Coordinates of C-alpha atoms (C1' of nucleotides) in Angstrom, one line a residue:
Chain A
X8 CA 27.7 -68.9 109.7
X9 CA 29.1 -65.4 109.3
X10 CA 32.1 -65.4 111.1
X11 CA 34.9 -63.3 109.0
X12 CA 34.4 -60.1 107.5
X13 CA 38.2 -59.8 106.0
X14 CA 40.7 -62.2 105.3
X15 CA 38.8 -64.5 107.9
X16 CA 39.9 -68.6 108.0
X17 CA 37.5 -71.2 108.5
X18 CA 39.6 -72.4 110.8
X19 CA 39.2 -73.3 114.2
X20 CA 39.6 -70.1 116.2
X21 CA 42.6 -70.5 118.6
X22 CA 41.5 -70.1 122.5
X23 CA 42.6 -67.5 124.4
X24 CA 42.6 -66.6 127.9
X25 CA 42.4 -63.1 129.5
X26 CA 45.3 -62.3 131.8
X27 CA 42.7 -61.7 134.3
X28 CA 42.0 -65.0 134.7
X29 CA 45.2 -66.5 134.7
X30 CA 47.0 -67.3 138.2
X31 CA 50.3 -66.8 139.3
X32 CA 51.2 -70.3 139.5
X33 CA 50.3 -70.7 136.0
X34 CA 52.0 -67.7 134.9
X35 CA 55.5 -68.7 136.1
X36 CA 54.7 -72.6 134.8
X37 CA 54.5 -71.0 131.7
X38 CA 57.4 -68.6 131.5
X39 CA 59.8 -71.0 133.4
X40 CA 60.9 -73.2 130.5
X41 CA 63.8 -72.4 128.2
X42 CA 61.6 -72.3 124.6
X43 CA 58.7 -70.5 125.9
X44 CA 61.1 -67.7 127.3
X45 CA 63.2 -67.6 124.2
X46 CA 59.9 -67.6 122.0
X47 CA 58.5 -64.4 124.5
X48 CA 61.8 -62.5 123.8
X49 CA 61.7 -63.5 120.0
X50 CA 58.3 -61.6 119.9
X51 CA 58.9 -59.1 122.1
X52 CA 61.2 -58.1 119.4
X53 CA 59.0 -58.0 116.9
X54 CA 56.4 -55.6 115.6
X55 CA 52.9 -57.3 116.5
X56 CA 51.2 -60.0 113.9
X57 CA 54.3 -60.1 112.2
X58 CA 56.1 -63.5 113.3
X59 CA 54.2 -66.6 112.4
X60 CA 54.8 -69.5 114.7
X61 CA 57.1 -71.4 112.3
X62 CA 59.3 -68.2 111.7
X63 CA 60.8 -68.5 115.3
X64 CA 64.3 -70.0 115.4
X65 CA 63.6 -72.8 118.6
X66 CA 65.3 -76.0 118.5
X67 CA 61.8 -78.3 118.5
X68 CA 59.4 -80.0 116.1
X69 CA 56.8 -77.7 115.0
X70 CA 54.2 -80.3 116.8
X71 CA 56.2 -79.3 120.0
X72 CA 56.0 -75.6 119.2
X73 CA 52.2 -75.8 118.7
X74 CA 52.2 -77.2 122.6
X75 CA 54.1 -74.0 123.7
X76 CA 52.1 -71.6 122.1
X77 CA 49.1 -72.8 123.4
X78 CA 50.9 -73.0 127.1
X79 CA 51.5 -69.4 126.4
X80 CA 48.0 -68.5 124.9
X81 CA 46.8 -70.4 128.4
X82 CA 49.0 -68.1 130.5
X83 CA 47.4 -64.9 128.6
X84 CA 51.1 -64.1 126.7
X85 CA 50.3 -64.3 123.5
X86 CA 47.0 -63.9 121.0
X87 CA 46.9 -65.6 118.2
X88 CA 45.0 -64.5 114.1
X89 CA 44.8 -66.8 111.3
X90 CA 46.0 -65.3 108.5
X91 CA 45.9 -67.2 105.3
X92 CA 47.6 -70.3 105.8
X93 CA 49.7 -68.9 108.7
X94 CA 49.0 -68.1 112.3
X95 CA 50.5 -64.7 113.5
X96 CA 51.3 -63.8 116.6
X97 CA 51.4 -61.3 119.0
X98 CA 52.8 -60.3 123.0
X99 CA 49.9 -59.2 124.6
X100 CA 52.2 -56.8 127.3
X101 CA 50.1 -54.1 128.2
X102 CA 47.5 -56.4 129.3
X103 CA 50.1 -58.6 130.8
X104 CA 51.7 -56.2 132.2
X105 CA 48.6 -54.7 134.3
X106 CA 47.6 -58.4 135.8
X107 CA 51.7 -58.9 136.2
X108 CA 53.5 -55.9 137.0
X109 CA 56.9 -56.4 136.1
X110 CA 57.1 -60.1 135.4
X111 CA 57.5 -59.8 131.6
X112 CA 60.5 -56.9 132.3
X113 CA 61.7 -58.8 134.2
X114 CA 62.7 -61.7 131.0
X115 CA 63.0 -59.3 129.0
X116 CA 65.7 -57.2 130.8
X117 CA 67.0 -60.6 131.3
X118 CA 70.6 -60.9 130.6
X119 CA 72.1 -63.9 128.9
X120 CA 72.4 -65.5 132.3
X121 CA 70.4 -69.0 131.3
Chain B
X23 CA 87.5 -77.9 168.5
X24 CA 86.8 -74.4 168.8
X25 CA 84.3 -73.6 166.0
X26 CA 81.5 -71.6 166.6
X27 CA 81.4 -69.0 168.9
X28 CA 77.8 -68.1 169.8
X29 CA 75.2 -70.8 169.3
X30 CA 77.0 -72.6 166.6
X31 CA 76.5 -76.2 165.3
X32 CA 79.1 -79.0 164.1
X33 CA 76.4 -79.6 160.9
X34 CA 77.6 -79.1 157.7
X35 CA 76.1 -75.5 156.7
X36 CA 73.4 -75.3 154.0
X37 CA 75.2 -74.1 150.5
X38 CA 73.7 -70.9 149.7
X39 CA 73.7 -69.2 146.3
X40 CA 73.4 -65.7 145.8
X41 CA 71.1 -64.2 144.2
X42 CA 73.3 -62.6 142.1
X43 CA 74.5 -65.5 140.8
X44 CA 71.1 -66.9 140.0
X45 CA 69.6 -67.2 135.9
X46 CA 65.9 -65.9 135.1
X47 CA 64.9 -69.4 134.2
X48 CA 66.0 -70.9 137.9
X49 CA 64.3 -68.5 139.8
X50 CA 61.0 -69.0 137.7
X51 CA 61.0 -72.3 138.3
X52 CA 61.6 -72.2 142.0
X53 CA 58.7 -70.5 142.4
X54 CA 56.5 -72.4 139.9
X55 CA 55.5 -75.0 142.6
X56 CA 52.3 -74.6 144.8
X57 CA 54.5 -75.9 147.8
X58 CA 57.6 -73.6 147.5
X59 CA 55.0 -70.7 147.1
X60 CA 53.4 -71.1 150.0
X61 CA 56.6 -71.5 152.2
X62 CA 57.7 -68.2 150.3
X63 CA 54.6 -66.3 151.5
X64 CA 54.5 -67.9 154.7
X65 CA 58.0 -66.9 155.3
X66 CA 57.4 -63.6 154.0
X67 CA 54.7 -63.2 156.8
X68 CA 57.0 -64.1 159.5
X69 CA 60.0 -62.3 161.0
X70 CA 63.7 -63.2 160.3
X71 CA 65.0 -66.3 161.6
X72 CA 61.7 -67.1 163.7
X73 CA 60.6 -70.0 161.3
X74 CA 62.4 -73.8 161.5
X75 CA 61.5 -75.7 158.6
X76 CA 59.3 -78.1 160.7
X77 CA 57.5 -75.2 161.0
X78 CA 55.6 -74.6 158.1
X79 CA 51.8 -76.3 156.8
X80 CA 52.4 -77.7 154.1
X81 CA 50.9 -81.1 153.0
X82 CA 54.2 -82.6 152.2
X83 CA 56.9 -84.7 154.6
X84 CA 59.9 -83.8 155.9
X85 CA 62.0 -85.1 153.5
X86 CA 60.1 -83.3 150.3
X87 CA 59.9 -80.5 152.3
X88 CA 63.7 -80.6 153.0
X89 CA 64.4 -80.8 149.0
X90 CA 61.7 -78.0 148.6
X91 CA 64.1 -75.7 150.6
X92 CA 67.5 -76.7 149.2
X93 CA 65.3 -75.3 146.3
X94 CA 64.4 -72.0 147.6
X95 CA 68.4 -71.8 148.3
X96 CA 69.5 -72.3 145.2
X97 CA 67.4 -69.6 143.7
X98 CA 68.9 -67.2 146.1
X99 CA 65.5 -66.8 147.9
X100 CA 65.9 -68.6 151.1
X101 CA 69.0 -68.1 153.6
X102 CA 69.3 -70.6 156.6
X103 CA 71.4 -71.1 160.0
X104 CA 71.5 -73.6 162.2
X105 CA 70.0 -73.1 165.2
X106 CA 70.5 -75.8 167.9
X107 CA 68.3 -78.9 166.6
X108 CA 66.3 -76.6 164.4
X109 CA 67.1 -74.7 160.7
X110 CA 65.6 -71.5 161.1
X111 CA 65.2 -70.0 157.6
X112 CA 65.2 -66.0 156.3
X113 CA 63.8 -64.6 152.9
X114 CA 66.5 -62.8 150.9
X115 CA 63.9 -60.0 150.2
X116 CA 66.4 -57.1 149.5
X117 CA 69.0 -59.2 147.7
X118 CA 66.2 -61.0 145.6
X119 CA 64.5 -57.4 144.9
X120 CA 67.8 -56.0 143.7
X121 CA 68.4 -59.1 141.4
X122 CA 64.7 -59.6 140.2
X123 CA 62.5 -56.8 140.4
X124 CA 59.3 -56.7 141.5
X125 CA 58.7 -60.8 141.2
X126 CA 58.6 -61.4 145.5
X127 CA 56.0 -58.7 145.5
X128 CA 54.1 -60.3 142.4
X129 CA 53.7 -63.5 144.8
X130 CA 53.5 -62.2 148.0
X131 CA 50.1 -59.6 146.6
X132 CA 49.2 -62.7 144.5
X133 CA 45.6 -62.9 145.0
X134 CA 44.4 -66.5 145.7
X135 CA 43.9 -67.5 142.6
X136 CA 45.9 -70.7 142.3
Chain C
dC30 C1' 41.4 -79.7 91.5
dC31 C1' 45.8 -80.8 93.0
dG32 C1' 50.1 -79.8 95.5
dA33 C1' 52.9 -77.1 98.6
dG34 C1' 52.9 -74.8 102.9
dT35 C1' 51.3 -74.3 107.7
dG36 C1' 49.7 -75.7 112.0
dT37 C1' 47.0 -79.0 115.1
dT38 C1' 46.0 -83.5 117.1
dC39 C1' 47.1 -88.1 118.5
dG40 C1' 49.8 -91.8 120.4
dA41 C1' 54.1 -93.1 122.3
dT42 C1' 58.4 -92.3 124.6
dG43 C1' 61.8 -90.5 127.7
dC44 C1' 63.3 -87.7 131.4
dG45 C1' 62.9 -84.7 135.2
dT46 C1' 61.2 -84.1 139.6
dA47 C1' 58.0 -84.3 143.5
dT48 C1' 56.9 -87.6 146.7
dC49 C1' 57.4 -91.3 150.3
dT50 C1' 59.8 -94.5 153.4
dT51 C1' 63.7 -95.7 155.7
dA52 C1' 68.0 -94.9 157.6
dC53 C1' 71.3 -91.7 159.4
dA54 C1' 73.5 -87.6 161.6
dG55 C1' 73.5 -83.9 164.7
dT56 C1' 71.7 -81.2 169.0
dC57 C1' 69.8 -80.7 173.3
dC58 C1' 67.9 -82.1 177.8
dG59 C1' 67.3 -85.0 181.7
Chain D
dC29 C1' 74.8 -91.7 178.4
dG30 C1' 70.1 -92.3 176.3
dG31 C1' 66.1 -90.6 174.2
dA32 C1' 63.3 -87.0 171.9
dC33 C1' 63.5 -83.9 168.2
dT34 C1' 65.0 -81.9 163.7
dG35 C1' 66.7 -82.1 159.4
dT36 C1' 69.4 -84.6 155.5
dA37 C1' 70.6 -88.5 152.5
dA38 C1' 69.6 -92.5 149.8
dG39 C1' 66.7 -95.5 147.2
dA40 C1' 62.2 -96.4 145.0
dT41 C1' 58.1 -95.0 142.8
dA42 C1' 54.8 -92.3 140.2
dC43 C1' 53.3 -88.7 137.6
dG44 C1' 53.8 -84.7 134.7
dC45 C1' 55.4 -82.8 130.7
dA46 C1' 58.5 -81.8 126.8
dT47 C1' 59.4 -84.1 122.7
dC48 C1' 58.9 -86.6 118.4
dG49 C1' 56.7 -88.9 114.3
dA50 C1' 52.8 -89.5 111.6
dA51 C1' 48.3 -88.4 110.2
dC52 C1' 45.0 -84.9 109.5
dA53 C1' 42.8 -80.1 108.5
dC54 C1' 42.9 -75.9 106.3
dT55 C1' 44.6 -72.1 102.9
dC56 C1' 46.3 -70.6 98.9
dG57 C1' 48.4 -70.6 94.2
dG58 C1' 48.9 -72.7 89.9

DNA sequence: CCGAGTGTTCGATGCGTATCTTACAGTCCG
DNA sequence: CGGACTGTAAGATACGCATCGAACACTCGG
């Protein structure tokens, strides 16, 4: 079972899906819901593996946070580490950004108008 | 009761929201639904003011399909005028470009994967 | 080894919405 | 006028999904 080298977790590895593969229905599923976009701006503001997925300021349950970071792990958004007891996070843009030129500008640009 | 002057209609016009006017979050979600993408690329394949509603294949009935484009016109995508009998329909490409970037193209190059 | 902290999973619930059927309102043609 | 055609409106239904509470799994520090 050598998994880790450093700082690994025993854990369950979290699934992740290449941007590749993802469609653009499931893309816009993903990003058209008012938590997910605010929790894709939260990180876009932040350096990468730095937020954990409790430090974002969204008005749910964590169990209902866990569902939207795996919606946007499904939709190729985000990539997930274990570290410790946490699980950091970070915006996977550039290859986002190649399979959806545009899209994630295009929230992020966003203006207040929600 | 003079109204219209050329080819005009006594139907109450279709309420039309510009673009403009229309939030990040509403316009993702218009166009997270197989149906309302396909009428979007079929429209987009088609010159102005050629296509009726009836018109398009999708596997839905004419009243969903009727919902599906009061839709599309609230997210500033879709512009109609009555046309005799027949609703003949227009993508705002121009007006939807200068308020969202890049997304029309994202759909209408959108391989098949869906 | 225990306890605090973090996140996932499971079951249940509520709400939005996509859909259909039916009925209705216009428009046009014969 | 009457009938065919087109689209909307209203009511009913069903399914998806966002949410929550509770239980569980894992990590780390005393």
């Amino acid at each position: 079972m050598s998994n880790q080298a450093a700082g690994g977790s025993h854990r369950a590895a979290p699934v992740h899906t290449d941007p590749e593969d993802v469609s653009v229905l499931t893309a816009l599923s993903a990003l058209a819901d008012p938590v997910r976009i605010q929790l894709v701006r939260e990180l876009a503001g932040s350096a990468d593996w730095t937020r954990s997925c409790g430090s974002f300021d969204v008005p749910v349950g964590k169990a209902a946070l866990s569902h939207h970071f795996s919606v946007l792990r499904g939709a190729g958004l985000v990539e997930q580490r274990d570290q410790g007891p946490k699980r950091v996070n970070r915006l996977r843009r550039e290859e986002f950004e190649a399979r959806f030129p545009g899209l994630l500008d295009l929230l992020l640009r966003g203006d207040g108008t929600d």
